[in-house]
Each structure stands twice: as structure tokens, then as C-alpha cells.
Amino acid sequence: MAPSLRRVAALEALRLRLLAGGGALDRPVRWVAVSELEDPTPFLEGDELVLTTGMRLTSDDAKLYVSRLVTRGVAGLGFGVGLTHDEVPAGFVRAAEEAGLPLVEVPRATPFIAVGKAVSDLLAAERYEEIRGAFAAQGRLTRAALQPEGMDAVVDRLAREIGGWVLLLDEAGNIRHAAGEPGGKKDGAAELAAKRAAALAPEVARLRAAGAPSSLALAAPDEHVVVQPLGRRGSFAVGSARPFSAIGHTIINAAASLLTLGLEQGSGPKEGGRRVRAAVLRLLLAGEVQGATETVAELGAELPSGPLVMLACDTPDPDAVVACLPCFTAPYGEITIALAPAAEAEDLIALAAARGRVGASNPVSDPKDLSTAIDQAEQALVTANPVARFAELAGQGLLSLVDPEAARAFAAALLAPLHAYGSRADLVSSLHAYLASNGHWDAAAQRLGVHRHTLRYRMRRVGELLGRDLDDPATRAELWIALTFNPGG
């Protein structure tokens, strides 16, 4: 923060004497400009202390000269005496007082360069204090990161450091933790934080897109916001009523580093758990029930017994589904699979549907039938909005007349070019979203969380790989049937 004119004028070594504008001495002085021009304003930026000896000025010039300085936003005027003028012309004193512009007399014994050096020293001292404050803030943030609350403590500390609000968001843009008082109000802070997160959702999506900037700065008349990604695990937003200084950005960046590290470290145990559950699911599908049971026991859990309903869950936040379902879950490609006891299936379906789309299989009693149950759940998931059950799907419409094995073979052959296209499984999911939205670009893009231009590119690629015209209703019907019987390849 720049020193005020009051602080500059109080320096005894300069022997400045205030003549007018005493009510505006708290203006910041960001530089000293020396000029003998009748109109120096084209060479000024604002917040300068302008020094002149009045070589080309008289009292008659005072009103116009002062008004120009005020319009330009200078901090004050220093009038040197003892050269062109023995004392500051009375017209300048009157004009400065009327305009509310601080006017100080600079004695002959004080060279203008001394004023410039003094202001420069004050600016350097202020800068040093800011840097020292930034280091101290980084230390407080680091200590917060070592507390049991971890990332939440960092978010709380950052909100206090900047005197504003902070939102910590997950990969889907949902609030992990909020601190400060969004909107400057204590009541309804949770609702205000939720509104803030919803308003920032498009900006968060921009940061997740390929080639996105490393951060975003947004400004409104009464609020300034910075949004930054936190690796692959989420993002955070920081807001304040005042613009962020360079030191403020340094503090925000320090917090970003600590939050990114915390998220990545916290994801380690979760990732390990996902891999173990995925391995258990593979054992079950291979018929190795004993090995799967023993492995789950190592996790302190157990597999359900009796008839099971397989749930295929498609959600932007798989961890939330895993946390809310009191049954065995495992990642399966891009979806989450849950083994629901048949007696509790409807309750578990409702819990999962609150967080995304769910497809449910028919109940199975023999572990050997789990592969069939997964196929049924995935087929139901294709039409889920947000819930679909295979029993309902299989008993309706023309698809119930189609031989499932023949249909799956047809689907695999038709969609093979998409599944073989490197690792771009997003072509299949994009095609499904496009067809499910009846070819409406905006609706499909929003469903996928991508820009409509990205979706258009993908659909052009799908058409090229399949050699089909996606605008043809017959082609769309065939592809929809294929996706119904072969949703994941």
C-alpha cells in the first residue's frame, strides 16, 4: 500500500508546509512527478505528488491548472518557492482550497529530488512490510494445513487473511467447505455460498477445459473474485470487496499450493480403496467368491448374501455415491457398480438417484449370474432419468422382441470403430448424450459438461468413423438400439 500524503508531509527533513486541502491528506502517493509544463496531466497516471516552481504560471493560471490536476486524480501539489516565486501565489492557495486539493509549500532549501527519494524510500518500506506480511501469512496458512482439520483449516485461514470469502469446490463444482461471509452477511451463509458456487459453475467448467488459463479473475463494482484449479481434484474461489494486490495474489497462490497438496494426498487412500474394490469385483465376475470375500474382509467389510440387485450408477461425484450407499461398491469403467441386497434395493436406488442416474438389474441369487446382472444394469442405465429398471425395460416396446445375443453382436459390430478409436471412450458417451437429447446440441453439451463446439467436433468424428449420417432418423434409431445393448463396449 502506498504511503499517504499526510505521512510524506510529516517528514521533518523535507520541511513541507501545508497551505490548502488538509481534508484530503490521506490520499496515497504512488510517485513524485516534477513538471514545469502549463498542463502536465497528459504525462500523469494519477496518485502522483506533482512538484513545480511555477516557472510558467501566475495566479491567473491557478484555477485551470488545479482543476486539471484534480480531474487527473493527483494526490497533491507541491509548489517550490525561492526561484520563480518567493511565495506560493495566492491564486493557487484559493484554487486548491476550493477544489479540495492538498497544496504544500516546498522551501528553497529542499530540492525536489529529496522529495522524490523520500517517497521512494517510503514506497520501498511499504513494499517490504507487505512482503514480510505475505511471508507471515504463508506461515499461518502452513500451520493451518498441519491442523487436524487440514484443508478446511486452510480455507478458514485464507478467508481471514484476505478479509473476504473462500469456497473449496470438488471436481463437479460442489462445495467441500466454505469460509467467510459471502455477500457480507451472517444470516443464510450456506445459502449464499451455494448461490455463489452456482454462479461460478461456468467459470469452473472453463478452467477444466483443455487449454484453459491457469486461473480466472472476475471483477464487479462491489466484488473481486479469483478462481483457481487445484490439480485434478477440484478448484477454489476467493472473493473480496477490494481488488487483490500483488501480495494478495501471492497469499492466494500459497493457499492454492497447500490445498492442491492436501487434495492429492487425501486422494491416495481413496484411490487405493477403489483399486481393491475393483479387484474384488473382478474376482466376483470370475466366480472367485471365496477370494473376493476374504479380500473384502481385509477392508473391514463383507459382501451381502442372498438375492442381489446390481446397480449401475452414473454420477459426477462417484465418491459421494460410495459414501451414501451402505453396501459394497466398486468402480467399473466410467460408472460405479453397487451390490444391493434385494430387500433393500429400492431404498438404495433412491439414495443413489439423489446423486446421479441409476440403472437396476433383475435380482440374482447365483454369483455366476453377476455378469448378466451388470449387463442388465448398464442397459437400464442407458434410459435412466434418473432411474430405470431392467425388468421394466425388457417388458416394453420392440426391444423385448429382439434376441439379446443377436442384438449385442449387432451392437458390438456397429460401435466397434468408436471403441477402437484409441482411448477416446468419450465418443460413445457423447453419442449417447446427443441421441438422448434428440440432437439438441446445448442440452447434450450441458449433460456432458462440455462446450457445444466440442460436442459438434466429436459428432463429426463419430460420423466419419461409422460412415453414417447422424442426421438420418434411421441411423439414429440403429445407434440408439446399439447403445442400449452395448453401452460400454
XYZ file of C-alpha atoms in Angstrom:
489
model
C 0.000 0.000 0.000
C 1.410 3.426 -0.963
C 2.181 5.976 1.789
C -0.332 8.735 2.334
C 0.382 12.372 1.578
C -0.079 13.032 5.291
C 2.892 10.782 6.026
C 5.016 12.456 3.352
C 4.168 15.960 4.544
C 5.046 14.976 8.126
C 8.678 14.154 7.252
C 10.686 16.752 9.148
C 13.673 16.551 6.803
C 11.567 17.874 3.904
C 10.167 20.889 5.854
C 6.984 20.956 3.775
C 4.259 23.386 4.839
C 0.590 22.633 4.214
C -1.273 25.581 2.673
C -4.581 24.048 1.500
C -6.561 20.830 1.183
C -5.888 19.488 4.663
C -9.010 17.291 4.486
C -7.553 15.137 1.701
C -4.151 14.269 3.117
C -4.939 10.548 3.353
C -4.667 10.117 -0.410
C -1.951 7.614 -1.422
C 1.195 8.933 -3.102
C 2.397 6.371 -5.644
C 5.053 8.578 -7.270
C 6.547 12.060 -7.478
C 6.331 13.924 -10.788
C 8.309 17.120 -11.459
C 6.955 19.318 -14.253
C 7.123 22.950 -15.353
C 4.502 22.481 -18.077
C 1.358 24.580 -18.041
C -0.559 21.295 -18.403
C 1.356 18.255 -17.109
C -1.687 15.952 -16.989
C -1.007 14.102 -20.303
C 2.106 12.701 -18.624
C 0.438 11.661 -15.354
C -1.396 8.479 -14.314
C -2.985 9.638 -11.054
C -1.953 9.479 -7.363
C 1.237 11.491 -8.008
C 2.592 14.335 -5.903
C 3.223 16.952 -8.599
C 6.131 19.341 -7.946
C 6.574 22.647 -9.779
C 8.332 26.001 -9.308
C 5.588 27.732 -11.329
C 8.084 28.899 -13.938
C 5.309 29.474 -16.489
C 2.444 30.028 -14.047
C 0.780 33.011 -12.422
C -2.195 33.401 -10.118
C -4.409 33.815 -13.188
C -3.499 30.269 -14.275
C -4.266 28.730 -10.904
C -7.907 27.701 -11.302
C -7.453 25.953 -14.659
C -4.176 24.342 -13.586
C -5.620 22.977 -10.317
C -8.821 21.747 -11.959
C -6.770 19.755 -14.471
C -4.804 18.111 -11.657
C -7.981 17.263 -9.761
C -9.564 15.757 -12.865
C -6.456 13.629 -13.406
C -6.636 12.356 -9.831
C -3.275 13.509 -8.499
C -2.553 13.136 -4.788
C -1.400 16.708 -4.260
C 0.607 19.677 -5.493
C 3.985 20.796 -4.145
C 4.914 24.383 -5.052
C 8.597 25.223 -4.817
C 9.423 28.754 -3.656
C 12.606 30.811 -3.733
C 13.172 30.590 -7.503
C 10.412 31.875 -9.819
C 8.126 32.821 -6.909
C 9.195 33.983 -3.449
C 5.958 32.557 -2.050
C 3.123 30.434 -3.408
C 0.795 32.690 -5.417
C -2.415 33.418 -3.526
C -4.493 32.291 -6.506
C -3.114 28.763 -6.181
C -3.891 28.638 -2.483
C -7.510 29.706 -3.115
C -7.975 27.355 -6.067
C -6.538 24.371 -4.191
C -8.694 25.055 -1.125
C -11.843 25.348 -3.243
C -11.029 22.149 -5.149
C -10.005 20.194 -2.052
C -6.533 19.524 -3.495
C -3.709 19.322 -0.942
C -1.139 22.066 -1.602
C 2.217 22.118 0.180
C 4.981 24.692 0.013
C 8.438 23.270 -0.786
C 11.152 25.567 0.622
C 14.148 26.605 -1.458
C 16.421 24.523 0.770
C 14.580 21.301 -0.107
C 15.483 20.054 -3.583
C 12.755 18.273 -5.469
C 14.951 15.187 -5.743
C 14.924 14.928 -1.943
C 11.122 14.700 -2.011
C 11.322 12.029 -4.706
C 13.857 9.999 -2.747
C 11.821 10.260 0.438
C 8.687 8.967 -1.290
C 10.719 6.216 -2.955
C 12.078 5.124 0.432
C 8.569 5.074 1.886
C 7.303 3.001 -1.037
C 10.172 0.540 -0.571
C 9.470 0.305 3.152
C 5.769 -0.287 2.498
C 6.674 -2.959 -0.046
C 8.982 -4.649 2.434
C 6.239 -4.667 5.057
C 3.821 -6.186 2.548
C 6.316 -8.906 1.613
C 7.041 -9.628 5.259
C 3.295 -9.782 5.867
C 2.914 -12.199 2.952
C 5.588 -14.500 4.418
C 3.860 -14.341 7.783
C 0.524 -15.171 6.134
C 2.115 -18.128 4.328
C 3.402 -19.371 7.662
C -0.057 -19.141 9.206
C -1.549 -20.997 6.230
C 1.086 -23.733 6.532
C 0.372 -24.146 10.238
C -3.331 -24.356 9.432
C -2.612 -27.141 6.927
C -0.972 -29.154 9.731
C -4.075 -28.998 11.909
C -6.450 -31.997 12.108
C -8.994 -30.100 10.008
C -6.423 -29.932 7.193
C -7.844 -28.268 4.079
C -10.839 -26.813 5.920
C -8.465 -25.023 8.281
C -6.523 -23.612 5.305
C -9.750 -22.300 3.768
C -10.795 -20.699 7.071
C -7.370 -19.093 7.494
C -7.309 -17.761 3.930
C -10.709 -16.114 4.383
C -9.333 -14.228 7.404
C -6.104 -13.278 5.630
C -7.892 -11.646 2.697
C -10.842 -10.309 4.667
C -13.308 -11.978 2.306
C -14.840 -15.363 1.489
C -13.493 -18.664 0.136
C -15.217 -21.643 -1.490
C -13.441 -25.003 -1.806
C -15.079 -26.989 -4.630
C -14.804 -30.616 -5.723
C -14.382 -31.880 -9.299
C -18.092 -31.412 -10.015
C -18.208 -27.857 -8.627
C -19.948 -28.881 -5.386
C -18.934 -27.137 -2.156
C -16.487 -29.070 0.018
C -16.063 -26.245 2.504
C -16.942 -22.530 2.695
C -15.493 -19.810 4.884
C -16.043 -16.092 5.367
C -19.371 -14.405 4.839
C -20.403 -14.329 1.153
C -22.168 -11.075 0.492
C -21.011 -9.670 3.854
C -23.956 -11.205 5.732
C -24.009 -13.608 8.639
C -27.530 -14.945 8.124
C -28.039 -17.550 5.411
C -24.301 -18.008 4.796
C -24.811 -21.554 3.492
C -27.442 -20.390 1.002
C -25.243 -17.517 -0.137
C -22.298 -19.870 -0.582
C -24.463 -22.233 -2.665
C -25.606 -19.355 -4.875
C -22.024 -18.227 -5.247
C -20.926 -21.719 -6.329
C -23.787 -21.947 -8.842
C -22.887 -18.562 -10.338
C -19.244 -19.616 -10.687
C -20.051 -23.010 -12.258
C -19.429 -21.804 -15.864
C -16.059 -20.354 -14.869
C -15.062 -23.569 -13.089
C -16.011 -25.505 -16.232
C -13.793 -23.177 -18.294
C -10.819 -23.960 -16.066
C -11.352 -27.702 -16.542
C -11.411 -27.448 -20.345
C -8.350 -28.289 -22.413
C -6.037 -25.312 -22.925
C -7.768 -23.349 -20.165
C -5.957 -20.492 -18.354
C -4.249 -21.263 -15.046
C -6.681 -19.012 -13.171
C -9.504 -16.538 -13.720
C -10.000 -13.065 -12.250
C -13.502 -11.583 -12.225
C -14.441 -8.052 -11.219
C -17.719 -6.316 -10.431
C -18.329 -2.869 -8.922
C -18.587 -4.253 -5.399
C -16.712 -7.553 -5.613
C -13.487 -9.061 -6.939
C -13.118 -12.830 -7.390
C -10.237 -15.164 -8.251
C -10.916 -18.769 -9.331
C -8.099 -21.324 -9.449
C -7.983 -25.056 -10.227
C -6.494 -27.441 -7.673
C -4.919 -30.087 -9.850
C -7.413 -32.708 -10.963
C -9.285 -32.786 -7.663
C -11.251 -29.575 -7.661
C -10.929 -25.806 -7.533
C -11.446 -22.874 -5.212
C -12.788 -19.353 -5.428
C -11.739 -16.333 -3.367
C -13.754 -13.125 -3.150
C -13.286 -9.696 -1.599
C -14.885 -6.269 -1.763
C -11.441 -4.802 -2.566
C -9.199 -5.581 -5.541
C -6.462 -8.075 -4.755
C -2.962 -6.621 -4.586
C 0.098 -8.448 -5.838
C 0.739 -9.570 -2.259
C -2.872 -10.746 -2.009
C -2.366 -12.890 -5.094
C 0.810 -14.301 -3.529
C -1.142 -15.362 -0.444
C -3.867 -16.907 -2.603
C -1.281 -18.835 -4.625
C 0.313 -20.137 -1.427
C -3.066 -21.391 -0.254
C -3.660 -22.986 -3.665
C -0.425 -24.959 -3.354
C -1.340 -26.219 0.125
C -4.876 -27.148 -0.947
C -3.647 -28.956 -4.061
C -1.166 -30.942 -1.988
C -3.841 -31.774 0.569
C -6.283 -32.966 -2.074
C -3.692 -35.102 -3.837
C -2.506 -36.670 -0.573
C -6.071 -37.263 0.539
C -6.851 -38.984 -2.735
C -4.164 -41.616 -2.140
C -6.079 -43.787 0.378
C -9.289 -43.326 -1.619
C -7.579 -44.417 -4.809
C -6.164 -47.466 -3.064
C -9.615 -48.389 -1.798
C -11.065 -48.030 -5.288
C -8.456 -50.384 -6.712
C -9.124 -53.014 -4.061
C -12.893 -52.859 -4.641
C -12.348 -53.066 -8.407
C -10.210 -56.174 -7.842
C -12.941 -57.711 -5.676
C -15.496 -57.098 -8.413
C -13.223 -58.804 -10.959
C -12.931 -61.827 -8.639
C -16.694 -61.999 -8.301
C -17.222 -61.831 -12.052
C -14.644 -64.592 -12.457
C -16.525 -66.782 -9.963
C -13.853 -66.490 -7.249
C -16.344 -65.814 -4.457
C -14.096 -67.117 -1.669
C -11.175 -64.893 -2.702
C -13.477 -61.874 -3.058
C -14.951 -62.475 0.410
C -11.514 -62.718 2.026
C -10.296 -59.563 0.269
C -13.333 -57.547 1.371
C -12.776 -58.750 4.932
C -9.346 -57.061 4.812
C -11.206 -53.792 4.266
C -13.283 -54.378 7.379
C -16.420 -55.070 5.342
C -18.365 -58.009 3.995
C -20.229 -58.931 0.836
C -24.026 -59.125 1.017
C -25.642 -62.546 0.925
C -28.888 -63.712 -0.618
C -30.524 -62.301 -3.762
C -28.739 -59.223 -5.089
C -29.707 -56.348 -7.372
C -26.879 -54.814 -9.364
C -26.954 -51.007 -9.534
C -25.102 -49.116 -12.283
C -24.580 -45.524 -11.088
C -23.543 -42.656 -13.361
C -22.717 -39.577 -11.286
C -20.345 -36.590 -11.476
C -19.172 -37.411 -7.937
C -18.517 -41.173 -7.531
C -17.134 -40.643 -4.019
C -20.478 -39.210 -2.919
C -22.311 -42.319 -4.152
C -19.837 -44.616 -2.419
C -20.237 -42.645 0.806
C -24.037 -42.716 0.780
C -24.564 -46.397 -0.087
C -24.256 -48.837 2.865
C -23.322 -51.737 0.593
C -20.393 -52.979 -1.482
C -19.462 -50.613 -4.343
C -16.735 -50.703 -6.955
C -15.628 -48.668 -9.982
C -16.498 -50.268 -13.302
C -15.190 -48.304 -16.254
C -16.701 -44.829 -16.058
C -19.546 -45.844 -13.721
C -19.886 -47.182 -10.170
C -21.361 -50.618 -9.511
C -23.218 -51.392 -6.261
C -24.328 -54.817 -4.941
C -27.641 -54.101 -3.250
C -29.442 -56.736 -1.155
C -32.744 -57.300 -2.974
C -34.763 -56.484 0.157
C -33.067 -53.067 0.419
C -32.718 -52.330 -3.293
C -35.415 -49.664 -3.580
C -34.050 -47.669 -0.644
C -30.513 -47.843 -2.049
C -31.740 -46.874 -5.531
C -33.338 -43.755 -4.039
C -30.089 -42.826 -2.256
C -28.020 -43.251 -5.428
C -30.573 -41.428 -7.609
C -30.194 -38.334 -5.422
C -26.637 -38.071 -6.774
C -26.996 -39.147 -10.405
C -28.536 -41.683 -12.787
C -29.146 -45.316 -11.787
C -29.842 -48.485 -13.731
C -31.034 -51.572 -11.781
C -30.827 -55.240 -12.790
C -33.183 -58.070 -12.020
C -32.423 -59.862 -8.713
C -29.853 -62.681 -8.977
C -29.094 -65.398 -6.411
C -26.135 -67.161 -8.001
C -22.782 -65.313 -8.137
C -22.314 -66.812 -11.588
C -25.124 -64.531 -12.785
C -23.388 -61.308 -11.727
C -22.025 -60.701 -15.242
C -25.560 -60.878 -16.608
C -26.737 -58.564 -13.837
C -24.100 -55.966 -14.769
C -25.214 -56.123 -18.417
C -28.820 -55.615 -17.343
C -27.936 -52.698 -15.076
C -25.919 -50.993 -17.836
C -28.752 -51.462 -20.344
C -31.181 -49.931 -17.882
C -28.764 -47.047 -17.242
C -28.941 -46.040 -20.907
C -32.569 -44.924 -20.466
C -32.371 -43.878 -16.799
C -33.868 -40.470 -15.975
C -32.787 -40.676 -13.224
C -33.798 -44.336 -12.542
C -34.519 -47.248 -14.874
C -35.051 -50.938 -14.021
C -34.213 -53.721 -16.447
C -37.448 -55.525 -15.589
C -39.424 -52.537 -16.853
C -37.161 -52.031 -19.871
C -37.239 -55.653 -21.012
C -41.023 -55.900 -20.931
C -41.822 -52.910 -23.109
C -41.647 -51.984 -26.781
C -39.994 -53.585 -29.799
C -36.725 -54.275 -27.984
C -38.440 -57.033 -26.000
C -38.906 -58.913 -29.315
C -35.188 -58.785 -30.191
C -32.921 -61.709 -29.382
C -30.481 -60.264 -26.804
C -27.446 -62.191 -28.065
C -28.058 -61.223 -31.682
C -28.688 -57.629 -30.655
C -25.454 -57.486 -28.669
C -23.500 -58.899 -31.595
C -25.045 -56.294 -33.918
C -24.303 -53.512 -31.447
C -20.692 -54.599 -30.939
C -20.055 -54.647 -34.682
C -21.728 -51.282 -35.299
C -19.965 -49.461 -32.456
C -16.592 -51.193 -32.842
C -14.951 -48.242 -34.688
C -15.788 -45.959 -31.741
C -14.444 -48.370 -29.115
C -11.305 -48.938 -31.204
C -10.580 -45.216 -31.547
C -7.637 -45.118 -29.158
C -8.645 -44.177 -25.613
C -11.392 -41.830 -26.730
C -14.236 -43.547 -24.905
C -15.843 -40.092 -24.749
C -17.117 -40.643 -28.293
C -19.517 -43.327 -27.055
C -20.769 -41.302 -24.077
C -21.045 -38.207 -26.282
C -23.071 -40.136 -28.864
C -25.398 -41.379 -26.148
C -25.916 -37.875 -24.747
C -26.514 -36.480 -28.249
C -29.148 -39.113 -29.076
C -30.769 -38.919 -25.638
C -31.167 -35.159 -26.147
C -32.822 -35.669 -29.550
C -29.927 -33.973 -31.320
C -30.167 -30.736 -29.300
C -26.579 -29.513 -29.038
C -26.922 -27.281 -25.974
C -28.832 -29.870 -23.928
C -26.388 -32.647 -24.813
C -23.326 -30.483 -24.152
C -24.695 -29.424 -20.779
C -25.383 -33.052 -19.906
C -21.757 -33.934 -20.691
C -20.285 -30.805 -19.123
C -18.506 -29.748 -22.329
C -18.818 -26.858 -24.775
C -21.244 -27.426 -27.665
C -18.399 -26.880 -30.155
C -16.516 -29.765 -28.519
C -19.614 -31.932 -28.890
C -20.011 -30.940 -32.556
C -16.411 -31.984 -33.227
C -16.985 -35.331 -31.521
C -20.156 -35.999 -33.507
C -18.361 -35.207 -36.767
C -15.706 -37.719 -35.754
C -18.376 -40.318 -34.887
C -19.974 -39.858 -38.303
C -16.608 -40.249 -40.021
C -15.653 -43.377 -38.062
C -19.030 -45.066 -38.565
C -19.533 -43.857 -42.123
C -23.070 -42.842 -41.158
C -25.139 -39.661 -41.449
C -26.220 -38.761 -37.906
C -28.988 -36.536 -39.299
C -30.690 -39.648 -40.741
C -33.525 -40.822 -38.400
C -32.901 -44.467 -39.331
C -29.234 -44.133 -38.397
C -30.148 -42.553 -35.081
C -32.583 -45.385 -34.334
C -29.974 -48.045 -35.105
C -27.363 -46.326 -32.977
C -29.773 -45.933 -30.061
C -30.580 -49.648 -30.165
C -26.872 -50.446 -30.388
C -26.115 -48.303 -27.339
C -28.956 -49.991 -25.452
C -27.366 -53.414 -25.904
C -23.727 -52.317 -25.882
C -23.410 -49.226 -23.629
C -19.786 -49.709 -22.662
C -18.185 -51.900 -25.296
